[in-house]
mmCIF file of C-alpha atoms in Angstrom:
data_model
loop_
_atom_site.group_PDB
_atom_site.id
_atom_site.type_symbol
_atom_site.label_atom_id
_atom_site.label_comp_id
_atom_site.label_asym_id
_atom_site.label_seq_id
_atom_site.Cartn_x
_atom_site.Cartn_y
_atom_site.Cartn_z
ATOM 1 C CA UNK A 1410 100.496 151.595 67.643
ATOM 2 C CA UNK A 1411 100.436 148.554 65.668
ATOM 3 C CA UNK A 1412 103.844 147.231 66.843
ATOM 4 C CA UNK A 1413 102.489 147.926 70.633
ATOM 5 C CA UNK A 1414 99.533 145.804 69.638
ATOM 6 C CA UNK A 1415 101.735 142.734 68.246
ATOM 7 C CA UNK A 1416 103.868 142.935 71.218
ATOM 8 C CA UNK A 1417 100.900 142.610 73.516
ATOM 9 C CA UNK A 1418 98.933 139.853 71.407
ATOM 10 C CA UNK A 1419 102.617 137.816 72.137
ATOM 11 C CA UNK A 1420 102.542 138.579 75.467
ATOM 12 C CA UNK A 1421 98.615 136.975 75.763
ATOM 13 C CA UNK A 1422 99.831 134.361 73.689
ATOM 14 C CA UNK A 1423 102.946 133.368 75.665
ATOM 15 C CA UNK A 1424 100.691 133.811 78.817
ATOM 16 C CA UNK A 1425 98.068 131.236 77.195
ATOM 17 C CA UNK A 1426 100.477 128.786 76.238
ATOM 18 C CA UNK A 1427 102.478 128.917 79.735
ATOM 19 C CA UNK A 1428 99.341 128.204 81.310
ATOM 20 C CA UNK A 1429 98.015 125.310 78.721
ATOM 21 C CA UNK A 1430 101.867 123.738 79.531
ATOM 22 C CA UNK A 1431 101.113 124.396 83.358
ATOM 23 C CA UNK A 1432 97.964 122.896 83.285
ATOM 24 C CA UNK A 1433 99.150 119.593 81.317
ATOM 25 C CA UNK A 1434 101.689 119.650 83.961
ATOM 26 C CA UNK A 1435 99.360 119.208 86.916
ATOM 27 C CA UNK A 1436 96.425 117.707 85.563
ATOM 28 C CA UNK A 1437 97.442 114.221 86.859
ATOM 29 C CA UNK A 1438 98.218 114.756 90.399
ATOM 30 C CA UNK A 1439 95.599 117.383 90.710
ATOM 31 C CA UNK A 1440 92.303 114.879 91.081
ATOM 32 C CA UNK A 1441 94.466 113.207 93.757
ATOM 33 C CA UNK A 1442 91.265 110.542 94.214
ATOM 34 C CA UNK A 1443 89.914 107.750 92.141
ATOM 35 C CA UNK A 1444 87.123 109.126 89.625
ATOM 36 C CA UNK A 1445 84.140 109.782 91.155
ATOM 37 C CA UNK A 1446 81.595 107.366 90.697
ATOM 38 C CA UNK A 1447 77.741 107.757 89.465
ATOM 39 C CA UNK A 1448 75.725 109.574 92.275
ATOM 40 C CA UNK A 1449 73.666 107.552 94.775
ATOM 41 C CA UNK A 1450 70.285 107.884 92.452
ATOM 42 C CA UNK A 1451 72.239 106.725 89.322
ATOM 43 C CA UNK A 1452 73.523 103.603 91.154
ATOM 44 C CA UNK A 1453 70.151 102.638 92.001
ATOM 45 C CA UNK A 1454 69.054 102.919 88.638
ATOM 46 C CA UNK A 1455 72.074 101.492 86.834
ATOM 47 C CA UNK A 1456 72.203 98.229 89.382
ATOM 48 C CA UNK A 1457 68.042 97.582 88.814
ATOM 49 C CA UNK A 1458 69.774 96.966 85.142
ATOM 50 C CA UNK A 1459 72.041 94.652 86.081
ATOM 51 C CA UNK A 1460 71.069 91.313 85.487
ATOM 52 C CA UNK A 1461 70.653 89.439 88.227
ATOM 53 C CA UNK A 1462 72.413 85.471 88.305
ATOM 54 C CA UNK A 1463 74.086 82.920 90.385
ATOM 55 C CA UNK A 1464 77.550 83.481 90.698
ATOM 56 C CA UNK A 1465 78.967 81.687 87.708
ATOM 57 C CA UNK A 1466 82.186 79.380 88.522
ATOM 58 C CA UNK A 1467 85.774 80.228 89.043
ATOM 59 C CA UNK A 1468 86.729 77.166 86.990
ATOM 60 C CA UNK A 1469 89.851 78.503 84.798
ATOM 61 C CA UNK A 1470 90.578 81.825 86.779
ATOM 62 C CA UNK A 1471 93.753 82.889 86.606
ATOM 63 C CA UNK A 1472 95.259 86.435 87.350
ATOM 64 C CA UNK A 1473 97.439 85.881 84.528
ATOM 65 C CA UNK A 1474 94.257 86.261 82.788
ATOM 66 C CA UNK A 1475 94.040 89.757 83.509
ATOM 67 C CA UNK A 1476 97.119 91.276 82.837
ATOM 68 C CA UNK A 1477 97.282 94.168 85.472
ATOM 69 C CA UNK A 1478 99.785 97.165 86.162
ATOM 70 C CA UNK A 1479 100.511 97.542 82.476
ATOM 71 C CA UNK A 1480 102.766 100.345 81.505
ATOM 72 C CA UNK A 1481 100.655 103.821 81.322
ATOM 73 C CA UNK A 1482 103.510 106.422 80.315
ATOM 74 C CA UNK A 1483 107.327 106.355 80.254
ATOM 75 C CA UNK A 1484 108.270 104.139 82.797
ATOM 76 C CA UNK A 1485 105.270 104.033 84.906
ATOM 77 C CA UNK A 1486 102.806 101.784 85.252
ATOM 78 C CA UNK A 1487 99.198 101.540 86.500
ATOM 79 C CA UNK A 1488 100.077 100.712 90.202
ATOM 80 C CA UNK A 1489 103.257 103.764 89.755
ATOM 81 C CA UNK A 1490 99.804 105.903 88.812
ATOM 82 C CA UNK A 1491 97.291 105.175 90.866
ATOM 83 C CA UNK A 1492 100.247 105.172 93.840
ATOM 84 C CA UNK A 1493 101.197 108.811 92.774
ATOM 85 C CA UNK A 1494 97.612 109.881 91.886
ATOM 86 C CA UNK A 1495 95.782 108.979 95.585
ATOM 87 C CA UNK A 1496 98.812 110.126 97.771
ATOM 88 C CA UNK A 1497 100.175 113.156 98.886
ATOM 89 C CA UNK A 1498 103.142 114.645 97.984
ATOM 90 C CA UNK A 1499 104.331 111.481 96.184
ATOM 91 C CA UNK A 1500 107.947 111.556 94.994
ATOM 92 C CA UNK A 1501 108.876 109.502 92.332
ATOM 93 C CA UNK A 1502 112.250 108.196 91.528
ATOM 94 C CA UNK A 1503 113.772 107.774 87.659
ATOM 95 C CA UNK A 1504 112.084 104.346 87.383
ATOM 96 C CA UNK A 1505 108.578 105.655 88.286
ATOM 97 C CA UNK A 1506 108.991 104.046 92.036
ATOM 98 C CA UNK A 1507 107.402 106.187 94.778
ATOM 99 C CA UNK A 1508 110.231 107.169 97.103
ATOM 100 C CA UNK A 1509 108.133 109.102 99.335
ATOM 101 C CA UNK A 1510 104.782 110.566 100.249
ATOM 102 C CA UNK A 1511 101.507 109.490 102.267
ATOM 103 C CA UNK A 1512 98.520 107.745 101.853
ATOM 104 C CA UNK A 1513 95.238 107.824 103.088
ATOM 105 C CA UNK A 1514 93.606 104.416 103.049
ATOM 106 C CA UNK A 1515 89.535 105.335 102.763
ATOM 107 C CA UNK A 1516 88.694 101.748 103.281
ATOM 108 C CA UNK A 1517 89.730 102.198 106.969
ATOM 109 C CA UNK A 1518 91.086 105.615 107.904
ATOM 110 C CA UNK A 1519 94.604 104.553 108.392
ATOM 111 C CA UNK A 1520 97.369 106.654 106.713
ATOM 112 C CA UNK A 1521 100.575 105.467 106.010
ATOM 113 C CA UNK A 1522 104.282 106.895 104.564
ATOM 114 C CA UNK A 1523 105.925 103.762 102.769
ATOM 115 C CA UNK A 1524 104.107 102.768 99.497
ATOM 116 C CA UNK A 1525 104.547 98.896 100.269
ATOM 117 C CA UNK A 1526 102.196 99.405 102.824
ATOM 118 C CA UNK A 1527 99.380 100.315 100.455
ATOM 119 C CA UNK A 1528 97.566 97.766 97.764
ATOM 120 C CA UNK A 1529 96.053 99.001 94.756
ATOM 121 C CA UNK A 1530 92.658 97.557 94.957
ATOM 122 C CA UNK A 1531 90.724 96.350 91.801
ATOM 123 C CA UNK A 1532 87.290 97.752 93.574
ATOM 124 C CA UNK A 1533 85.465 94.793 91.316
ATOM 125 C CA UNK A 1534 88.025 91.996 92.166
ATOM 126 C CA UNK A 1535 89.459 90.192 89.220
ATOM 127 C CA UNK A 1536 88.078 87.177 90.613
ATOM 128 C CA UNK A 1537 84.661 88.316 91.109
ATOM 129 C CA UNK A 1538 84.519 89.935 87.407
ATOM 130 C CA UNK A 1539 85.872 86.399 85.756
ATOM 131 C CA UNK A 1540 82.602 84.751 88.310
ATOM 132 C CA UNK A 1541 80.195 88.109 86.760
ATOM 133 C CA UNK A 1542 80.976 87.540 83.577
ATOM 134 C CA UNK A 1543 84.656 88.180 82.506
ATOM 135 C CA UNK A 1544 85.359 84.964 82.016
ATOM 136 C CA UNK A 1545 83.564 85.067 78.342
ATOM 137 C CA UNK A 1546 85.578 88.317 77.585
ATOM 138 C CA UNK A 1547 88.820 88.533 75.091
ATOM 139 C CA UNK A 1548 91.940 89.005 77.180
ATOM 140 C CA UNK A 1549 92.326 92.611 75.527
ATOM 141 C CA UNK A 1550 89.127 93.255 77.664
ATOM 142 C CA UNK A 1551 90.094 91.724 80.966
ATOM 143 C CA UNK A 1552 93.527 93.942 80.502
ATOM 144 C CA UNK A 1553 91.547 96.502 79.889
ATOM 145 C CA UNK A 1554 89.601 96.322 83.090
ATOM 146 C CA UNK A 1555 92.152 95.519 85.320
ATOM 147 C CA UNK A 1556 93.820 98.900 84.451
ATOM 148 C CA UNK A 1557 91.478 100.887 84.165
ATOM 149 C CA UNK A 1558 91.743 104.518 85.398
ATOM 150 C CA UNK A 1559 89.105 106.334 83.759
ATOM 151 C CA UNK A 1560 86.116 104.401 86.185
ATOM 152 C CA UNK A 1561 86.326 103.921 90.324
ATOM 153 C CA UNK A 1562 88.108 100.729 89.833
ATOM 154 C CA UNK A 1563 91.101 101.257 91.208
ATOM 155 C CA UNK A 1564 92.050 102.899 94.578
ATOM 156 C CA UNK A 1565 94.920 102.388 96.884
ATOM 157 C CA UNK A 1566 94.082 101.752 100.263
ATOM 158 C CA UNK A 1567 95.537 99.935 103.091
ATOM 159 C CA UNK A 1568 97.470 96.271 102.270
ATOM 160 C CA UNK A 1569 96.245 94.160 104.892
ATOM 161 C CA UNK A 1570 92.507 95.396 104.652
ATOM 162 C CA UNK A 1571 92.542 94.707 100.813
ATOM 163 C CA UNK A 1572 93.935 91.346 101.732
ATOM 164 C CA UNK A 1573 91.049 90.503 103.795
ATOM 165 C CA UNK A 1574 88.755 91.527 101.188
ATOM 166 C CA UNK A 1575 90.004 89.496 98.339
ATOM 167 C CA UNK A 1576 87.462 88.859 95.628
ATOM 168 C CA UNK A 1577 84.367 89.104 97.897
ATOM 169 C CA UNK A 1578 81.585 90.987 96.917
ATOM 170 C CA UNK A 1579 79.804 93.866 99.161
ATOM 171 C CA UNK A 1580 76.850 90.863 100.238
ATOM 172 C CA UNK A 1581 79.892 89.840 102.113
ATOM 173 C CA UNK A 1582 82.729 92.582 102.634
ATOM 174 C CA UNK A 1583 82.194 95.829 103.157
ATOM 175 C CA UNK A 1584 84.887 98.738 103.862
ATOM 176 C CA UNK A 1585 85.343 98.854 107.926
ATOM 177 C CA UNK A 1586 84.956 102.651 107.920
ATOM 178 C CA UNK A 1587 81.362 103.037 107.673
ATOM 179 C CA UNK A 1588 81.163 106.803 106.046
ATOM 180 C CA UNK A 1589 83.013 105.547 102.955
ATOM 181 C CA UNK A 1590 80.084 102.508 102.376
ATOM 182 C CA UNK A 1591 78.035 104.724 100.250
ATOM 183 C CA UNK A 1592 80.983 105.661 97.847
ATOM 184 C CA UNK A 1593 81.871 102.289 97.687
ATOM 185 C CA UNK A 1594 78.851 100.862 96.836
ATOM 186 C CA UNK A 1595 78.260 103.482 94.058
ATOM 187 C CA UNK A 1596 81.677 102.838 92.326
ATOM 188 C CA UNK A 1597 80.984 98.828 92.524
ATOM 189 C CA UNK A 1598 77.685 99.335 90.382
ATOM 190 C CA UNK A 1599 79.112 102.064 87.975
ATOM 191 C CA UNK A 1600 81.791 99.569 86.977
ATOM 192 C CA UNK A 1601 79.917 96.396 86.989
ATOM 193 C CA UNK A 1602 77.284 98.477 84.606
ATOM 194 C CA UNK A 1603 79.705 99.726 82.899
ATOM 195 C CA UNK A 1604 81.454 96.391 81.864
ATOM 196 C CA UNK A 1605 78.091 94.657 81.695
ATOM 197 C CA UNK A 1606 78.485 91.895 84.722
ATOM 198 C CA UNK A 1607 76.255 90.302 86.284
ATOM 199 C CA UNK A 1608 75.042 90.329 90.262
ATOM 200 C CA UNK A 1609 73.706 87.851 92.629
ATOM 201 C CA UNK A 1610 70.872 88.058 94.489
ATOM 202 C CA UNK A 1611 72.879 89.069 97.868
ATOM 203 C CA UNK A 1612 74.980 91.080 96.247
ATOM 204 C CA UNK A 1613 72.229 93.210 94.799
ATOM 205 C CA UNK A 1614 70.352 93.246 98.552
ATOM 206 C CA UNK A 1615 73.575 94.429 100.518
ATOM 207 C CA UNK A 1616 74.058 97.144 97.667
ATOM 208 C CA UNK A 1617 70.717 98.167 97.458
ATOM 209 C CA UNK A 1618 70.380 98.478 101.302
ATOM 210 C CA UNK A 1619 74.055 100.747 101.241
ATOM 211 C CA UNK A 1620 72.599 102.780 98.319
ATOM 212 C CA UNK A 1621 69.516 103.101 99.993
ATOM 213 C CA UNK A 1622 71.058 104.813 103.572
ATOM 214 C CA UNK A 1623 73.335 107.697 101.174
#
């Protein structure tokens, strides 16, 4: 009896660590989306925290100042991630490079099959964080931020449409497809609370009125 009892306890415990493998194996591609950002009620409250200034210069910016797709793991870095994470059946080649797969772009609908159609998108431009406050922060800190994948600050979406938002702020750029305002304008306040930045006064009205409508 006892040897039929050590066999099976093996057995569980084989079964336990094949799936504890299995699930390391997946985790990564199995959110398949940026991290969800604070609820609607939570953004409210978080950006009434937020201090509330004129935008402060962009005297000294540099993007060199925020040194961005970093290397996560092996030989990928944070674009290689966030590229493999928010598409769809993503194939990656030896060097981390996605060979195929699809995105879909949230910003404006639009889904496409080649990877150098799609930007990753700093959803808190690097520009507008340096003008919020980033300017005063070590350059460990503006690293950091500008590859960070545990908060909504990174999604890939569409090239040209993250080209014509470049560091603007929601009081002037919003995502063209309406239905994906209210997400957006919940992960803009969850990162700028979490890192501390500063809004200005439009700013604060056009997220308050998004925030307001979820």
């Amino acid at each position: 009896m006892s040897g039929i009892y050590a066999r099976r306890i093996a057995v569980v415990a084989a079964s336990a660590a094949l799936a504890a493998t299995t699930g390391l194996l997946t985790a990564p591609t199995a959110q398949a989306a940026m991290p969800t950002p604070v609820s609607a009620a939570t953004a409210r409250t978080y950006l009434g925290q937020l201090t509330v200034s004129a935008e402060g210069s962009s005297t000294g910016y540099s993007r060199d100042k925020f040194p961005h797709w970093i290397t996560q793991s092996g030989a990928c870095n944070t674009r290689e991630v966030v590229l493999k994470r928010d598409g769809t059946n993503v194939v990656q080649d030896s060097a981390c490079a996605a060979t195929s797969g699809s995105w879909y772009s949230q910003y404006d609908g639009a889904t496409w099959s080649a990877a150098s159609d799609v930007d990753i998108d700093h959803m808190v431009p690097l520009a507008e964080a340096w003008r919020s406050g980033a300017s005063s922060w070590t350059t460990a800190q503006r690293q950091s931020f500008a590859n960070d994948l545990a908060r909504p600050q990174l999604i890939a979406v569409t090239d040209n449409v993250n080209q014509s938002k470049s560091d603007q702020d929601p009081g002037e750029w919003l995502p063209p497809r309406t239905a994906y305002r209210c997400t957006y304008a919940r992960a803009w306040v969850h990162v700028k609370h979490y890192y501390g930045m500063t809004v200005d006064s439009t700013e604060k009205s056009a997220l308050q009125s998004v925030l307001n409508g979820c």
